[in-house]
CSV table of N, CA and C in Angstrom, one decimal:
chain,number,residue,atom,x,y,z
A,20,MET,N,26.6,164.7,183.1
A,20,MET,CA,27.0,165.0,181.7
A,20,MET,C,25.8,164.9,180.7
A,21,LEU,N,25.8,165.9,179.6
A,21,LEU,CA,24.6,165.8,178.9
A,21,LEU,C,24.9,165.1,177.4
A,22,ASP,N,24.0,164.3,177.1
A,22,ASP,CA,24.3,163.8,175.9
A,22,ASP,C,23.0,163.7,175.0
A,23,PRO,N,23.4,163.7,173.7
A,23,PRO,CA,22.1,163.3,172.6
A,23,PRO,C,21.7,161.8,172.9
A,24,PRO,N,20.5,161.6,172.6
A,24,PRO,CA,20.1,160.3,172.5
A,24,PRO,C,20.9,159.4,171.9
A,25,ARG,N,21.4,158.2,172.5
A,25,ARG,CA,21.9,157.0,171.7
A,25,ARG,C,21.2,155.7,172.3
A,26,SER,N,21.7,154.6,171.7
A,26,SER,CA,21.3,153.2,172.2
A,26,SER,C,19.7,153.2,172.0
A,27,VAL,N,19.0,153.8,171.1
A,27,VAL,CA,17.5,153.8,170.9
A,27,VAL,C,17.2,152.3,170.4
A,28,SER,N,16.4,151.8,170.7
A,28,SER,CA,15.9,150.6,170.4
A,28,SER,C,14.3,150.3,170.6
A,29,VAL,N,13.7,149.5,170.1
A,29,VAL,CA,12.3,149.2,170.3
A,29,VAL,C,12.1,147.7,170.6
A,30,SER,N,11.6,147.6,171.8
A,30,SER,CA,11.0,146.0,172.1
A,30,SER,C,9.5,146.0,172.0
A,31,ILE,N,9.1,144.6,171.7
A,31,ILE,CA,7.7,144.3,171.4
A,31,ILE,C,7.2,143.4,172.5
A,32,SER,N,6.2,143.9,172.7
A,32,SER,CA,5.4,142.5,173.8
A,32,SER,C,4.0,142.4,173.3
A,33,PRO,N,3.5,141.0,173.2
A,33,PRO,CA,4.5,139.8,173.4
A,33,PRO,C,5.3,139.3,171.8
A,34,SER,N,6.1,138.6,172.1
A,34,SER,CA,6.8,138.4,170.8
A,34,SER,C,6.4,137.5,169.9
A,35,GLU,N,5.3,136.7,170.3
A,35,GLU,CA,4.4,136.1,169.4
A,35,GLU,C,3.4,136.8,169.1
A,36,ILE,N,3.1,137.6,167.8
A,36,ILE,CA,1.7,138.1,167.9
A,36,ILE,C,1.0,137.6,166.7
A,37,MET,N,-0.3,137.4,167.3
A,37,MET,CA,-1.5,136.8,166.4
A,37,MET,C,-2.4,137.8,166.2
A,38,GLU,N,-3.1,137.7,164.8
A,38,GLU,CA,-4.3,138.9,164.7
A,38,GLU,C,-5.1,138.8,165.7
A,39,GLY,N,-5.5,140.2,166.1
A,39,GLY,CA,-6.3,140.3,167.2
A,39,GLY,C,-5.9,140.4,168.6
A,40,ASP,N,-4.7,140.2,168.6
A,40,ASP,CA,-3.8,140.6,170.0
A,40,ASP,C,-3.6,142.1,170.2
A,41,SER,N,-3.4,142.4,171.4
A,41,SER,CA,-3.0,143.7,171.6
A,41,SER,C,-1.4,143.4,171.9
A,42,VAL,N,-1.0,144.7,171.4
A,42,VAL,CA,0.5,144.7,171.1
A,42,VAL,C,1.1,146.1,171.8
A,43,THR,N,2.1,146.1,172.4
A,43,THR,CA,3.0,147.1,173.4
A,43,THR,C,4.2,147.4,172.6
A,44,LEU,N,4.4,148.5,172.1
A,44,LEU,CA,6.0,148.7,171.7
A,44,LEU,C,6.5,149.5,172.6
A,45,ILE,N,7.5,149.6,172.9
A,45,ILE,CA,8.5,150.2,174.0
A,45,ILE,C,9.8,150.8,173.6
A,46,CYS,N,9.6,152.1,173.4
A,46,CYS,CA,11.1,152.7,173.0
A,46,CYS,C,12.1,153.0,174.3
A,47,ASN,N,13.1,152.4,174.1
A,47,ASN,CA,14.3,152.4,174.9
A,47,ASN,C,15.4,153.4,174.4
A,48,SER,N,15.9,154.3,175.5
A,48,SER,CA,16.7,155.3,175.0
A,48,SER,C,17.6,155.8,176.0
A,49,ASP,N,18.9,156.2,175.6
A,49,ASP,CA,19.7,156.7,176.6
A,49,ASP,C,20.0,158.1,176.4
A,50,SER,N,19.5,159.0,177.2
A,50,SER,CA,19.9,160.4,177.0
A,50,SER,C,19.8,161.3,178.3
A,51,ASN,N,20.5,162.3,178.3
A,51,ASN,CA,20.5,163.2,179.4
A,51,ASN,C,20.4,164.5,178.7
A,52,PRO,N,19.6,165.7,179.0
A,52,PRO,CA,18.3,165.2,179.7
A,52,PRO,C,17.4,164.3,178.9
A,53,PRO,N,16.4,163.6,180.0
A,53,PRO,CA,15.6,162.6,179.1
A,53,PRO,C,14.9,163.1,177.7
A,54,ALA,N,14.8,162.0,176.8
A,54,ALA,CA,14.1,162.4,175.4
A,54,ALA,C,12.8,162.3,175.4
A,55,GLU,N,12.3,163.2,174.5
A,55,GLU,CA,10.9,163.0,173.9
A,55,GLU,C,10.8,162.0,172.9
A,56,ILE,N,9.8,161.2,172.9
A,56,ILE,CA,9.6,160.0,172.0
A,56,ILE,C,8.7,160.2,171.3
A,57,SER,N,9.0,159.9,169.9
A,57,SER,CA,7.7,160.2,168.9
A,57,SER,C,7.6,158.6,168.0
A,58,TRP,N,6.6,158.2,167.8
A,58,TRP,CA,6.6,156.9,166.8
A,58,TRP,C,6.1,157.2,165.4
A,59,TYR,N,6.7,156.3,164.5
A,59,TYR,CA,6.4,156.5,163.2
A,59,TYR,C,6.4,155.2,162.7
A,60,LYS,N,5.4,154.9,161.5
A,60,LYS,CA,5.0,153.7,161.0
A,60,LYS,C,5.2,154.2,159.3
A,61,GLY,N,6.2,153.7,158.8
A,61,GLY,CA,6.7,154.0,157.4
A,61,GLY,C,6.5,155.2,157.2
A,62,GLY,N,7.5,156.1,158.0
A,62,GLY,CA,7.7,157.5,157.9
A,62,GLY,C,6.7,158.5,158.3
A,63,MET,N,5.5,157.8,158.8
A,63,MET,CA,4.3,158.7,159.1
A,63,MET,C,4.2,158.7,160.6
A,64,PHE,N,3.9,159.9,161.3
A,64,PHE,CA,3.8,159.9,162.8
A,64,PHE,C,2.6,159.5,163.1
A,65,VAL,N,2.6,158.5,164.2
A,65,VAL,CA,1.5,158.0,164.7
A,65,VAL,C,1.2,157.9,166.2
A,66,GLY,N,2.4,158.4,166.9
A,66,GLY,CA,1.9,158.6,168.3
A,66,GLY,C,3.2,159.3,168.9
A,67,SER,N,3.0,159.3,170.4
A,67,SER,CA,4.2,159.8,171.1
A,67,SER,C,4.1,159.1,172.4
A,68,GLY,N,5.4,159.4,173.2
A,68,GLY,CA,5.3,158.7,174.5
A,68,GLY,C,6.2,157.5,174.4
A,69,ARG,N,6.9,156.9,175.7
A,69,ARG,CA,7.7,156.1,175.6
A,69,ARG,C,7.1,154.6,175.2
A,70,ILE,N,5.6,154.5,175.5
A,70,ILE,CA,5.0,153.2,175.1
A,70,ILE,C,3.7,153.6,174.3
A,71,TYR,N,3.7,152.9,173.1
A,71,TYR,CA,3.0,152.6,171.9
A,71,TYR,C,2.1,151.3,171.8
A,72,SER,N,0.8,151.5,172.1
A,72,SER,CA,0.2,150.3,172.1
A,72,SER,C,-0.8,150.2,171.0
A,73,ILE,N,-1.0,149.0,170.5
A,73,ILE,CA,-2.1,148.5,169.4
A,73,ILE,C,-2.9,147.7,169.8
A,74,LEU,N,-4.5,147.8,169.9
A,74,LEU,CA,-5.3,147.1,170.5
A,74,LEU,C,-5.9,146.4,169.1
A,75,LYS,N,-6.1,145.2,169.3
A,75,LYS,CA,-6.7,144.3,168.5
A,75,LYS,C,-5.7,144.6,166.9
A,76,ILE,N,-4.6,143.9,166.9
A,76,ILE,CA,-3.7,144.2,165.9
A,76,ILE,C,-4.3,143.4,164.6
A,77,SER,N,-4.2,143.9,163.3
A,77,SER,CA,-4.6,143.4,162.2
A,77,SER,C,-3.5,143.6,161.1
A,78,SER,N,-3.8,143.1,159.7
A,78,SER,CA,-3.2,143.1,158.7
A,78,SER,C,-2.8,144.7,158.5
A,79,ASP,N,-3.8,145.5,158.8
A,79,ASP,CA,-3.9,147.1,158.7
A,79,ASP,C,-2.3,147.8,159.3
A,80,HIS,N,-2.2,147.0,160.4
A,80,HIS,CA,-1.0,147.5,161.3
A,80,HIS,C,0.4,147.3,160.8
A,81,SER,N,0.6,146.2,159.8
A,81,SER,CA,1.7,145.9,159.4
A,81,SER,C,2.6,146.7,158.8
A,82,GLY,N,3.9,146.8,158.7
A,82,GLY,CA,4.6,148.1,158.4
A,82,GLY,C,5.8,148.2,159.6
A,83,GLU,N,6.7,149.1,159.0
A,83,GLU,CA,7.9,149.0,160.0
A,83,GLU,C,7.5,150.4,161.0
A,84,TYR,N,7.5,149.9,162.0
A,84,TYR,CA,7.7,151.0,163.2
A,84,TYR,C,9.0,151.7,163.9
A,85,LYS,N,9.2,152.9,164.1
A,85,LYS,CA,10.4,153.4,164.7
A,85,LYS,C,9.9,154.0,165.6
A,86,CYS,N,10.9,154.4,166.6
A,86,CYS,CA,10.6,155.4,167.3
A,86,CYS,C,11.6,156.4,167.2
A,87,LYS,N,11.4,157.7,167.4
A,87,LYS,CA,12.5,158.8,167.4
A,87,LYS,C,12.7,159.3,168.7
A,88,SER,N,13.9,159.4,169.3
A,88,SER,CA,14.3,159.9,170.5
A,88,SER,C,15.0,161.4,170.4
A,89,ILE,N,14.2,162.4,170.9
A,89,ILE,CA,14.8,163.7,170.7
A,89,ILE,C,14.9,164.4,172.2
A,90,ASN,N,16.1,165.2,172.2
A,90,ASN,CA,16.4,166.2,173.0
A,90,ASN,C,17.1,167.1,172.8
A,91,GLU,N,17.4,168.2,173.6
A,91,GLU,CA,17.8,169.3,173.1
A,91,GLU,C,19.3,169.4,172.4
A,92,HIS,N,19.9,168.0,172.8
A,92,HIS,CA,21.4,167.9,172.0
A,92,HIS,C,21.5,167.0,170.7
A,93,GLY,N,20.2,166.5,170.6
A,93,GLY,CA,20.1,165.8,169.3
A,93,GLY,C,19.1,164.9,169.2
A,94,GLU,N,19.0,164.1,167.9
A,94,GLU,CA,18.0,163.1,167.7
A,94,GLU,C,18.4,161.9,167.2
A,95,LYS,N,17.9,160.7,167.4
A,95,LYS,CA,18.2,159.6,167.0
A,95,LYS,C,16.9,158.6,166.7
A,96,TYR,N,16.7,157.9,165.5
A,96,TYR,CA,16.0,157.0,165.3
A,96,TYR,C,16.2,155.5,165.8
A,97,SER,N,15.4,154.7,165.9
A,97,SER,CA,15.6,153.3,166.8
A,97,SER,C,16.5,152.4,165.8
A,98,ASP,N,16.4,152.7,164.6
A,98,ASP,CA,17.2,151.7,163.6
A,98,ASP,C,18.5,152.4,163.0
A,99,ASP,N,19.0,153.6,163.6
A,99,ASP,CA,20.2,154.5,163.0
A,99,ASP,C,21.4,153.6,163.6
């Protein structure tokens, strides 16, 4: 069965983040065929791929991060 992306969510590791830490954001998505993942911060494109890493996080990195999951049947943001 072919499906547009659904159940799109972002998990963050580690859950407790201190300035200077490395942070990994992982986009989880159910879709068939597999979706392409894009990352956005405050509506601006910042990267692609299922995993988005930030090395040495600082206040400059604060903001709302979303992933967008896209396949040929549709697209969905992580907070829809």
